Amino acid sequence: MDDQINNSETPNSSWDGILQELVQKMVYEALVWSSLHGLVVGDKADQRSGEVPGVGLVHAPFALLPKSFPRTHWQQACELAPIFNELVDRVSLDGKFLQESLSRTKKVDTFTSRLLDIHSKMLEINKKEEIRLGLHRSDYMLDAQTKDLLQIELNTISSSFPGLSCLVGKLHKYLLDHYGNHLGLDSAQVPENTAVIQYAEALARAWKEFNDSRAVIMIVVQKDERNICDQVVAVVYFRAGYTPNDYPSESEWHARLLVEQSSAIKCPSISYHLAGTKKIQQELARANVLERQELYDFLDNSNVIDNAIERPDSYVLKPQREGGGNNIYGDDMKEVLLKWKREGSNELSAYILMQRIFPAVSRSIMVRNGVVHQDNAISELGIYGAYLRNKEKVILNDHCGYLMRTKVSSSNEGGVAAGFAVLDSVYLT
């Protein structure tokens, strides 16, 4: 941390100036703090994890110090959250647009096809969601060349880590309160993160709007969920349901259909779920609604495919999936594109081709499973948003906290739960 010692604006720029002894002491205190304050997840190495309370827990992976982030871009991201909340709501009401935009994807993507089938049935019976609740997260990176804040994607289902992200911010404030003088850093520059509180308030207000004191709250989770200390509940809150693995049989699809047919408040409803697909975000970008990223439709622009084949490191191929670990990069992407082009395959419609964002690289100390790793890293900022509407009345529309994830710059994928990244916080400059 050479610059970090003398320059409070670059807490992640270099680490050479920090004594190894100080790093070890900070890591030890961070691990103790994590254990005492619940910054933990289930340990997949322990078979009893998630089954026996208090057994099989390990600290969540974290960066030792917060990531520098320009205050102006931070404010911009926060101000955009209510706009994207409203956009998702409006798109969700346009059933024809959702069905038409995903029609080609439906032919080659079984998972999206099943979601569209449920949506179609809701349209047939004219099912109205009078009370609509959205808990979203819009993800961004700072482009190193242009210095612009560029949107990666908008999540409308299972926007993870509102609880643990708050704890990481508190951990970093604690460390800077104790070691900030040694580092030239001020804990006041780490913004308060109230994501978990605001999400809980949104869920409580939705339950209140349902206006039935006998009503129960249900949460849908994945089997063998390890993130047991970060779950949120709602009338029906989908902490799962965003991957085909969550529907191993017809029973799960039938259950999803029953939920959609019910009068319960869904978070998200099937319309909100579909509105958050990458294909819909592509369509919105084409209509000049979302201009912060360049998304391309394979069937409408063959020149883009040729360009991606010639410059594979400048693009990424993304399927209609969430959760990390699904994207195709570099030479692997080039081979896939060449194969599909030769065959004239319709598989292209199940993917989005996106220009890659190349964020600035800085040094970071990351801790996972008690092991300290120092490497060049890049970070991704997620801004949480909450939206609640009852018919024509907007009850809540606001940004509510953030998620910062940091990963080694050599890694293409970025999911924390998938093992590619660590939790981080923001240091405003």
GROMACS .gro file of C-alpha atoms in nm:
model
  429
    1MET     CA    1   0.000   0.000   0.000
    2ASP     CA    2   0.264   0.265  -0.083
    3ASP     CA    3   0.023   0.534  -0.206
    4GLN     CA    4  -0.225   0.425   0.056
    5ILE     CA    5   0.005   0.539   0.336
    6ASN     CA    6   0.037   0.892   0.203
    7ASN     CA    7  -0.268   0.945  -0.019
    8SER     CA    8  -0.619   0.899   0.117
    9GLU     CA    9  -0.765   0.910  -0.236
   10THR     CA   10  -0.613   0.582  -0.347
   11PRO     CA   11  -0.658   0.321  -0.074
   12ASN     CA   12  -0.608   0.031  -0.317
   13SER     CA   13  -0.336   0.164  -0.548
   14SER     CA   14  -0.034  -0.019  -0.403
   15TRP     CA   15   0.064  -0.225  -0.102
   16ASP     CA   16   0.442  -0.213  -0.093
   17GLY     CA   17   0.458   0.044   0.187
   18ILE     CA   18   0.257  -0.147   0.445
   19LEU     CA   19   0.445  -0.361   0.687
   20GLN     CA   20   0.357  -0.728   0.665
   21GLU     CA   21   0.316  -0.729   1.039
   22LEU     CA   22   0.043  -0.463   1.015
   23VAL     CA   23  -0.139  -0.657   0.744
   24GLN     CA   24  -0.135  -0.975   0.952
   25LYS     CA   25  -0.268  -0.789   1.253
   26MET     CA   26  -0.548  -0.631   1.050
   27VAL     CA   27  -0.643  -0.964   0.896
   28TYR     CA   28  -0.655  -1.130   1.238
   29GLU     CA   29  -0.880  -0.856   1.378
   30ALA     CA   30  -1.096  -0.868   1.065
   31LEU     CA   31  -1.151  -1.242   1.103
   32VAL     CA   32  -1.240  -1.204   1.470
   33TRP     CA   33  -1.476  -0.917   1.391
   34SER     CA   34  -1.643  -1.124   1.117
   35SER     CA   35  -1.708  -1.411   1.358
   36LEU     CA   36  -1.851  -1.182   1.624
   37HIS     CA   37  -2.075  -0.979   1.392
   38GLY     CA   38  -2.214  -1.245   1.159
   39LEU     CA   39  -2.006  -1.177   0.849
   40VAL     CA   40  -2.022  -1.550   0.777
   41VAL     CA   41  -2.158  -1.802   0.529
   42GLY     CA   42  -2.209  -2.177   0.535
   43ASP     CA   43  -1.893  -2.380   0.487
   44LYS     CA   44  -1.942  -2.617   0.194
   45ALA     CA   45  -1.659  -2.831   0.328
   46ASP     CA   46  -1.875  -2.924   0.629
   47GLN     CA   47  -2.162  -3.158   0.541
   48ARG     CA   48  -2.362  -3.038   0.842
   49SER     CA   49  -2.353  -2.678   0.724
   50GLY     CA   50  -2.705  -2.545   0.683
   51GLU     CA   51  -2.855  -2.838   0.870
   52VAL     CA   52  -2.727  -2.794   1.225
   53PRO     CA   53  -2.758  -2.437   1.360
   54GLY     CA   54  -2.422  -2.277   1.438
   55VAL     CA   55  -2.225  -2.558   1.276
   56GLY     CA   56  -2.023  -2.530   0.957
   57LEU     CA   57  -1.975  -2.154   0.927
   58VAL     CA   58  -1.684  -1.964   0.774
   59HIS     CA   59  -1.621  -1.595   0.724
   60ALA     CA   60  -1.753  -1.447   0.400
   61PRO     CA   61  -1.472  -1.365   0.155
   62PHE     CA   62  -1.376  -0.998   0.187
   63ALA     CA   63  -1.127  -0.734   0.081
   64LEU     CA   64  -0.918  -0.606   0.367
   65LEU     CA   65  -0.969  -0.239   0.278
   66PRO     CA   66  -1.236  -0.049   0.082
   67LYS     CA   67  -1.216   0.033  -0.287
   68SER     CA   68  -1.162   0.392  -0.404
   69PHE     CA   69  -1.460   0.526  -0.597
   70PRO     CA   70  -1.527   0.878  -0.729
   71ARG     CA   71  -1.797   1.055  -0.531
   72THR     CA   72  -1.957   1.201  -0.846
   73HIS     CA   73  -2.004   0.858  -1.004
   74TRP     CA   74  -2.133   0.722  -0.674
   75GLN     CA   75  -2.400   0.991  -0.666
   76GLN     CA   76  -2.485   0.927  -1.029
   77ALA     CA   77  -2.540   0.556  -0.965
   78CYS     CA   78  -2.762   0.630  -0.665
   79GLU     CA   79  -2.971   0.880  -0.861
   80LEU     CA   80  -3.025   0.630  -1.141
   81ALA     CA   81  -3.177   0.364  -0.913
   82PRO     CA   82  -3.530   0.514  -0.892
   83ILE     CA   83  -3.531   0.565  -1.270
   84PHE     CA   84  -3.449   0.202  -1.337
   85ASN     CA   85  -3.706   0.095  -1.075
   86GLU     CA   86  -3.976   0.282  -1.265
   87LEU     CA   87  -3.852   0.146  -1.597
   88VAL     CA   88  -3.879  -0.215  -1.479
   89ASP     CA   89  -4.233  -0.152  -1.358
   90ARG     CA   90  -4.343   0.001  -1.689
   91VAL     CA   91  -4.181  -0.274  -1.896
   92SER     CA   92  -4.344  -0.541  -1.679
   93LEU     CA   93  -4.687  -0.408  -1.774
   94ASP     CA   94  -4.621  -0.446  -2.148
   95GLY     CA   95  -4.688  -0.818  -2.190
   96LYS     CA   96  -4.678  -0.802  -2.569
   97PHE     CA   97  -4.334  -0.640  -2.563
   98LEU     CA   98  -4.196  -0.905  -2.328
   99GLN     CA   99  -4.334  -1.192  -2.533
  100GLU     CA  100  -4.221  -1.052  -2.868
  101SER     CA  101  -3.875  -0.949  -2.748
  102LEU     CA  102  -3.807  -1.296  -2.610
  103SER     CA  103  -3.977  -1.494  -2.889
  104ARG     CA  104  -3.653  -1.598  -3.062
  105THR     CA  105  -3.486  -1.674  -2.733
  106LYS     CA  106  -3.780  -1.895  -2.640
  107LYS     CA  107  -3.711  -2.127  -2.934
  108VAL     CA  108  -3.360  -2.216  -2.817
  109ASP     CA  109  -3.364  -2.156  -2.440
  110THR     CA  110  -3.583  -2.402  -2.249
  111PHE     CA  111  -3.560  -2.213  -1.920
  112THR     CA  112  -3.672  -1.881  -2.068
  113SER     CA  113  -3.940  -2.067  -2.261
  114ARG     CA  114  -4.091  -2.208  -1.941
  115LEU     CA  115  -4.092  -1.864  -1.779
  116LEU     CA  116  -4.266  -1.721  -2.085
  117ASP     CA  117  -4.525  -2.000  -2.073
  118ILE     CA  118  -4.619  -1.898  -1.719
  119HIS     CA  119  -4.628  -1.534  -1.825
  120SER     CA  120  -4.849  -1.622  -2.121
  121LYS     CA  121  -5.096  -1.803  -1.895
  122MET     CA  122  -5.116  -1.496  -1.673
  123LEU     CA  123  -5.194  -1.285  -1.980
  124GLU     CA  124  -5.464  -1.531  -2.089
  125ILE     CA  125  -5.651  -1.507  -1.760
  126ASN     CA  126  -5.587  -1.132  -1.744
  127LYS     CA  127  -5.407  -1.167  -1.411
  128LYS     CA  128  -5.331  -0.824  -1.266
  129GLU     CA  129  -5.063  -0.755  -1.009
  130GLU     CA  130  -5.221  -0.461  -0.830
  131ILE     CA  131  -4.947  -0.449  -0.567
  132ARG     CA  132  -4.604  -0.473  -0.723
  133LEU     CA  133  -4.281  -0.503  -0.526
  134GLY     CA  134  -3.938  -0.487  -0.681
  135LEU     CA  135  -3.605  -0.529  -0.503
  136HIS     CA  136  -3.347  -0.464  -0.770
  137ARG     CA  137  -2.974  -0.411  -0.811
  138SER     CA  138  -2.805  -0.231  -1.098
  139ASP     CA  139  -2.439  -0.323  -1.150
  140TYR     CA  140  -2.170  -0.089  -1.284
  141MET     CA  141  -1.800  -0.063  -1.360
  142LEU     CA  142  -1.583   0.243  -1.415
  143ASP     CA  143  -1.428   0.230  -1.761
  144ALA     CA  144  -1.053   0.292  -1.733
  145GLN     CA  145  -1.023   0.468  -2.070
  146THR     CA  146  -1.327   0.696  -2.069
  147LYS     CA  147  -1.364   0.725  -1.690
  148ASP     CA  148  -1.738   0.678  -1.747
  149LEU     CA  149  -1.972   0.480  -1.524
  150LEU     CA  150  -2.101   0.194  -1.743
  151GLN     CA  151  -2.390  -0.033  -1.658
  152ILE     CA  152  -2.330  -0.406  -1.675
  153GLU     CA  153  -2.680  -0.533  -1.603
  154LEU     CA  154  -2.994  -0.484  -1.398
  155ASN     CA  155  -3.101  -0.761  -1.160
  156THR     CA  156  -3.470  -0.804  -1.080
  157ILE     CA  157  -3.461  -1.139  -0.900
  158SER     CA  158  -3.260  -1.252  -0.598
  159SER     CA  159  -3.049  -0.936  -0.570
  160SER     CA  160  -2.803  -1.094  -0.332
  161PHE     CA  161  -2.594  -0.974  -0.037
  162PRO     CA  162  -2.791  -0.678   0.105
  163GLY     CA  163  -2.707  -0.809   0.452
  164LEU     CA  164  -2.344  -0.907   0.415
  165SER     CA  165  -2.259  -0.597   0.211
  166CYS     CA  166  -2.367  -0.381   0.507
  167LEU     CA  167  -2.143  -0.581   0.739
  168VAL     CA  168  -1.839  -0.543   0.513
  169GLY     CA  169  -1.882  -0.166   0.523
  170LYS     CA  170  -1.896  -0.180   0.903
  171LEU     CA  171  -1.587  -0.400   0.908
  172HIS     CA  172  -1.394  -0.150   0.698
  173LYS     CA  173  -1.506   0.140   0.917
  174TYR     CA  174  -1.387  -0.055   1.221
  175LEU     CA  175  -1.047  -0.123   1.065
  176LEU     CA  176  -1.001   0.239   0.954
  177ASP     CA  177  -1.105   0.366   1.297
  178HIS     CA  178  -0.819   0.162   1.441
  179TYR     CA  179  -0.559   0.179   1.164
  180GLY     CA  180  -0.664   0.478   0.955
  181ASN     CA  181  -0.387   0.697   1.093
  182HIS     CA  182  -0.126   0.444   0.977
  183LEU     CA  183  -0.284   0.428   0.632
  184GLY     CA  184  -0.376   0.791   0.579
  185LEU     CA  185  -0.742   0.695   0.547
  186ASP     CA  186  -1.059   0.829   0.708
  187SER     CA  187  -1.345   0.594   0.799
  188ALA     CA  188  -1.591   0.879   0.731
  189GLN     CA  189  -1.527   0.830   0.358
  190VAL     CA  190  -1.686   0.485   0.370
  191PRO     CA  191  -2.057   0.560   0.311
  192GLU     CA  192  -2.320   0.413   0.537
  193ASN     CA  193  -2.481   0.107   0.385
  194THR     CA  194  -2.839   0.047   0.498
  195ALA     CA  195  -2.939  -0.199   0.228
  196VAL     CA  196  -3.064  -0.470   0.463
  197ILE     CA  197  -3.268  -0.224   0.670
  198GLN     CA  198  -3.428  -0.062   0.367
  199TYR     CA  199  -3.502  -0.396   0.203
  200ALA     CA  200  -3.667  -0.514   0.522
  201GLU     CA  201  -3.871  -0.195   0.541
  202ALA     CA  202  -3.983  -0.239   0.180
  203LEU     CA  203  -4.091  -0.595   0.250
  204ALA     CA  204  -4.276  -0.489   0.564
  205ARG     CA  205  -4.456  -0.212   0.377
  206ALA     CA  206  -4.556  -0.458   0.106
  207TRP     CA  207  -4.698  -0.692   0.371
  208LYS     CA  208  -4.890  -0.397   0.516
  209GLU     CA  209  -5.035  -0.311   0.175
  210PHE     CA  210  -5.161  -0.668   0.145
  211ASN     CA  211  -5.387  -0.572   0.438
  212ASP     CA  212  -5.436  -0.910   0.600
  213SER     CA  213  -5.289  -0.957   0.947
  214ARG     CA  214  -5.329  -1.334   0.916
  215ALA     CA  215  -5.114  -1.349   0.605
  216VAL     CA  216  -4.785  -1.535   0.622
  217ILE     CA  217  -4.451  -1.450   0.470
  218MET     CA  218  -4.274  -1.705   0.253
  219ILE     CA  219  -3.919  -1.719   0.123
  220VAL     CA  220  -3.808  -1.942  -0.164
  221VAL     CA  221  -3.446  -2.061  -0.133
  222GLN     CA  222  -3.217  -2.299  -0.313
  223LYS     CA  223  -3.138  -2.643  -0.182
  224ASP     CA  224  -2.816  -2.647   0.022
  225GLU     CA  225  -2.812  -2.267   0.040
  226ARG     CA  226  -2.483  -2.154   0.199
  227ASN     CA  227  -2.569  -1.786   0.233
  228ILE     CA  228  -2.788  -1.859   0.534
  229CYS     CA  229  -2.694  -1.540   0.716
  230ASP     CA  230  -2.811  -1.306   0.441
  231GLN     CA  231  -3.166  -1.416   0.368
  232VAL     CA  232  -3.456  -1.176   0.341
  233VAL     CA  233  -3.827  -1.258   0.353
  234ALA     CA  234  -4.136  -1.115   0.188
  235VAL     CA  235  -4.489  -1.219   0.110
  236VAL     CA  236  -4.329  -1.440  -0.155
  237TYR     CA  237  -3.963  -1.349  -0.196
  238PHE     CA  238  -3.766  -1.543  -0.456
  239ARG     CA  239  -3.416  -1.592  -0.322
  240ALA     CA  240  -3.410  -1.875  -0.574
  241GLY     CA  241  -3.578  -1.946  -0.907
  242TYR     CA  242  -3.333  -1.766  -1.135
  243THR     CA  243  -3.154  -2.077  -1.267
  244PRO     CA  244  -3.276  -2.398  -1.433
  245ASN     CA  245  -3.120  -2.592  -1.144
  246ASP     CA  246  -3.394  -2.453  -0.920
  247TYR     CA  247  -3.654  -2.643  -1.126
  248PRO     CA  248  -3.532  -3.006  -1.129
  249SER     CA  249  -3.882  -3.144  -1.190
  250GLU     CA  250  -4.231  -3.042  -1.297
  251SER     CA  251  -4.325  -2.997  -0.931
  252GLU     CA  252  -4.113  -2.681  -0.906
  253TRP     CA  253  -4.261  -2.536  -1.225
  254HIS     CA  254  -4.610  -2.615  -1.099
  255ALA     CA  255  -4.530  -2.440  -0.772
  256ARG     CA  256  -4.406  -2.132  -0.957
  257LEU     CA  257  -4.727  -2.127  -1.158
  258LEU     CA  258  -4.939  -2.155  -0.843
  259VAL     CA  259  -4.753  -1.864  -0.687
  260GLU     CA  260  -4.812  -1.651  -0.996
  261GLN     CA  261  -5.181  -1.739  -0.997
  262SER     CA  262  -5.218  -1.647  -0.630
  263SER     CA  263  -5.312  -1.309  -0.486
  264ALA     CA  264  -4.985  -1.290  -0.294
  265ILE     CA  265  -4.734  -1.013  -0.362
  266LYS     CA  266  -4.452  -1.162  -0.564
  267CYS     CA  267  -4.096  -1.033  -0.549
  268PRO     CA  268  -4.044  -1.060  -0.835
  269SER     CA  269  -4.359  -1.135  -1.031
  270ILE     CA  270  -4.308  -1.328  -1.354
  271SER     CA  271  -4.328  -1.000  -1.545
  272TYR     CA  272  -4.061  -0.836  -1.330
  273HIS     CA  273  -3.849  -1.150  -1.368
  274LEU     CA  274  -3.869  -1.136  -1.748
  275ALA     CA  275  -3.813  -0.760  -1.751
  276GLY     CA  276  -3.474  -0.824  -1.594
  277THR     CA  277  -3.350  -1.064  -1.861
  278LYS     CA  278  -3.049  -0.957  -2.063
  279LYS     CA  279  -3.249  -0.980  -2.385
  280ILE     CA  280  -3.502  -0.725  -2.261
  281GLN     CA  281  -3.220  -0.496  -2.153
  282GLN     CA  282  -3.082  -0.531  -2.505
  283GLU     CA  283  -3.415  -0.429  -2.653
  284LEU     CA  284  -3.433  -0.128  -2.425
  285ALA     CA  285  -3.082  -0.028  -2.526
  286ARG     CA  286  -3.181  -0.053  -2.892
  287ALA     CA  287  -3.469   0.183  -2.824
  288ASN     CA  288  -3.223   0.436  -2.676
  289VAL     CA  289  -3.367   0.394  -2.330
  290LEU     CA  290  -3.051   0.250  -2.176
  291GLU     CA  291  -2.747   0.392  -2.349
  292ARG     CA  292  -2.479   0.311  -2.092
  293GLN     CA  293  -2.380  -0.018  -2.250
  294GLU     CA  294  -2.366  -0.153  -2.601
  295LEU     CA  295  -2.564  -0.470  -2.655
  296TYR     CA  296  -2.603  -0.636  -2.988
  297ASP     CA  297  -2.860  -0.866  -3.145
  298PHE     CA  298  -2.684  -1.136  -3.345
  299LEU     CA  299  -2.953  -1.171  -3.607
  300ASP     CA  300  -2.973  -0.798  -3.677
  301ASN     CA  301  -2.603  -0.715  -3.705
  302SER     CA  302  -2.374  -0.975  -3.860
  303ASN     CA  303  -2.093  -0.719  -3.878
  304VAL     CA  304  -2.077  -0.720  -3.499
  305ILE     CA  305  -2.027  -1.097  -3.501
  306ASP     CA  306  -1.739  -1.063  -3.747
  307ASN     CA  307  -1.587  -0.792  -3.531
  308ALA     CA  308  -1.618  -1.010  -3.220
  309ILE     CA  309  -1.451  -1.300  -3.404
  310GLU     CA  310  -1.165  -1.073  -3.509
  311ARG     CA  311  -1.132  -0.911  -3.164
  312PRO     CA  312  -1.258  -1.175  -2.918
  313ASP     CA  313  -1.095  -1.009  -2.618
  314SER     CA  314  -1.316  -0.701  -2.669
  315TYR     CA  315  -1.647  -0.885  -2.627
  316VAL     CA  316  -1.826  -1.124  -2.394
  317LEU     CA  317  -2.104  -1.370  -2.475
  318LYS     CA  318  -2.377  -1.379  -2.209
  319PRO     CA  319  -2.669  -1.624  -2.178
  320GLN     CA  320  -3.001  -1.549  -2.008
  321ARG     CA  321  -2.867  -1.667  -1.672
  322GLU     CA  322  -2.784  -1.519  -1.333
  323GLY     CA  323  -2.548  -1.625  -1.057
  324GLY     CA  324  -2.207  -1.604  -1.222
  325GLY     CA  325  -1.996  -1.857  -1.408
  326ASN     CA  326  -2.205  -1.867  -1.728
  327ASN     CA  327  -2.033  -1.622  -1.964
  328ILE     CA  328  -1.807  -1.712  -2.259
  329TYR     CA  329  -1.488  -1.515  -2.325
  330GLY     CA  330  -1.190  -1.486  -2.559
  331ASP     CA  331  -1.096  -1.776  -2.783
  332ASP     CA  332  -1.377  -1.991  -2.641
  333MET     CA  333  -1.626  -1.728  -2.754
  334LYS     CA  334  -1.457  -1.704  -3.094
  335GLU     CA  335  -1.487  -2.080  -3.148
  336VAL     CA  336  -1.855  -2.076  -3.048
  337LEU     CA  337  -1.934  -1.786  -3.282
  338LEU     CA  338  -1.749  -1.948  -3.574
  339LYS     CA  339  -1.930  -2.277  -3.516
  340TRP     CA  340  -2.273  -2.115  -3.497
  341LYS     CA  341  -2.201  -1.899  -3.800
  342ARG     CA  342  -2.101  -2.202  -4.010
  343GLU     CA  343  -2.407  -2.396  -3.901
  344GLY     CA  344  -2.647  -2.102  -3.921
  345SER     CA  345  -2.753  -2.202  -3.571
  346ASN     CA  346  -3.043  -2.036  -3.392
  347GLU     CA  347  -2.855  -2.085  -3.064
  348LEU     CA  348  -2.735  -1.727  -3.109
  349SER     CA  349  -3.076  -1.603  -3.000
  350ALA     CA  350  -3.021  -1.739  -2.650
  351TYR     CA  351  -2.724  -1.508  -2.595
  352ILE     CA  352  -2.631  -1.144  -2.579
  353LEU     CA  353  -2.304  -1.016  -2.725
  354MET     CA  354  -2.171  -0.733  -2.513
  355GLN     CA  355  -1.870  -0.509  -2.551
  356ARG     CA  356  -1.641  -0.568  -2.257
  357ILE     CA  357  -1.576  -0.300  -1.999
  358PHE     CA  358  -1.214  -0.264  -1.895
  359PRO     CA  359  -1.205  -0.105  -1.548
  360ALA     CA  360  -0.897   0.035  -1.381
  361VAL     CA  361  -0.674  -0.220  -1.208
  362SER     CA  362  -0.543  -0.169  -0.854
  363ARG     CA  363  -0.379  -0.381  -0.587
  364SER     CA  364  -0.600  -0.545  -0.330
  365ILE     CA  365  -0.562  -0.773  -0.029
  366MET     CA  366  -0.834  -1.036  -0.033
  367VAL     CA  367  -0.920  -1.289   0.238
  368ARG     CA  368  -1.100  -1.617   0.169
  369ASN     CA  369  -1.119  -1.915   0.403
  370GLY     CA  370  -0.869  -1.744   0.630
  371VAL     CA  371  -0.608  -1.726   0.355
  372VAL     CA  372  -0.468  -1.385   0.254
  373HIS     CA  373  -0.412  -1.320  -0.115
  374GLN     CA  374  -0.263  -1.003  -0.264
  375ASP     CA  375  -0.317  -0.939  -0.635
  376ASN     CA  376  -0.415  -0.693  -0.905
  377ALA     CA  377  -0.791  -0.650  -0.886
  378ILE     CA  378  -1.093  -0.484  -1.043
  379SER     CA  379  -1.423  -0.397  -0.877
  380GLU     CA  380  -1.793  -0.383  -0.959
  381LEU     CA  381  -2.046  -0.158  -0.788
  382GLY     CA  382  -2.407  -0.262  -0.739
  383ILE     CA  383  -2.673  -0.015  -0.627
  384TYR     CA  384  -2.981  -0.163  -0.462
  385GLY     CA  385  -3.323  -0.019  -0.535
  386ALA     CA  386  -3.668  -0.077  -0.386
  387TYR     CA  387  -3.999  -0.011  -0.560
  388LEU     CA  388  -4.349  -0.061  -0.421
  389ARG     CA  389  -4.669   0.032  -0.599
  390ASN     CA  390  -5.035  -0.025  -0.517
  391LYS     CA  391  -5.238   0.034  -0.831
  392GLU     CA  392  -5.169   0.397  -0.929
  393LYS     CA  393  -5.000   0.492  -0.603
  394VAL     CA  394  -4.622   0.469  -0.580
  395ILE     CA  395  -4.552   0.399  -0.215
  396LEU     CA  396  -4.176   0.358  -0.237
  397ASN     CA  397  -3.916   0.426  -0.504
  398ASP     CA  398  -3.560   0.479  -0.384
  399HIS     CA  399  -3.203   0.356  -0.387
  400CYS     CA  400  -3.114   0.164  -0.074
  401GLY     CA  401  -2.753   0.079  -0.019
  402TYR     CA  402  -2.487  -0.085  -0.227
  403LEU     CA  403  -2.277  -0.391  -0.298
  404MET     CA  404  -1.910  -0.372  -0.396
  405ARG     CA  405  -1.741  -0.686  -0.529
  406THR     CA  406  -1.371  -0.718  -0.604
  407LYS     CA  407  -1.196  -0.992  -0.799
  408VAL     CA  408  -0.850  -1.057  -0.937
  409SER     CA  409  -0.812  -0.883  -1.272
  410SER     CA  410  -0.715  -1.208  -1.446
  411SER     CA  411  -1.057  -1.363  -1.369
  412ASN     CA  412  -1.338  -1.318  -1.619
  413GLU     CA  413  -1.619  -1.427  -1.391
  414GLY     CA  414  -1.724  -1.227  -1.086
  415GLY     CA  415  -1.970  -1.400  -0.854
  416VAL     CA  416  -1.892  -1.404  -0.481
  417ALA     CA  417  -2.099  -1.715  -0.410
  418ALA     CA  418  -1.951  -1.879  -0.720
  419GLY     CA  419  -1.604  -1.831  -0.573
  420PHE     CA  420  -1.467  -1.570  -0.813
  421ALA     CA  421  -1.485  -1.251  -0.605
  422VAL     CA  422  -1.482  -1.110  -0.252
  423LEU     CA  423  -1.711  -0.863  -0.079
  424ASP     CA  424  -1.584  -0.507  -0.057
  425SER     CA  425  -1.704  -0.156   0.028
  426VAL     CA  426  -1.663   0.195  -0.112
  427TYR     CA  427  -1.412   0.462  -0.018
  428LEU     CA  428  -1.536   0.792  -0.166
  429THR     CA  429  -1.277   1.019  -0.323
   0.00000   0.00000   0.00000
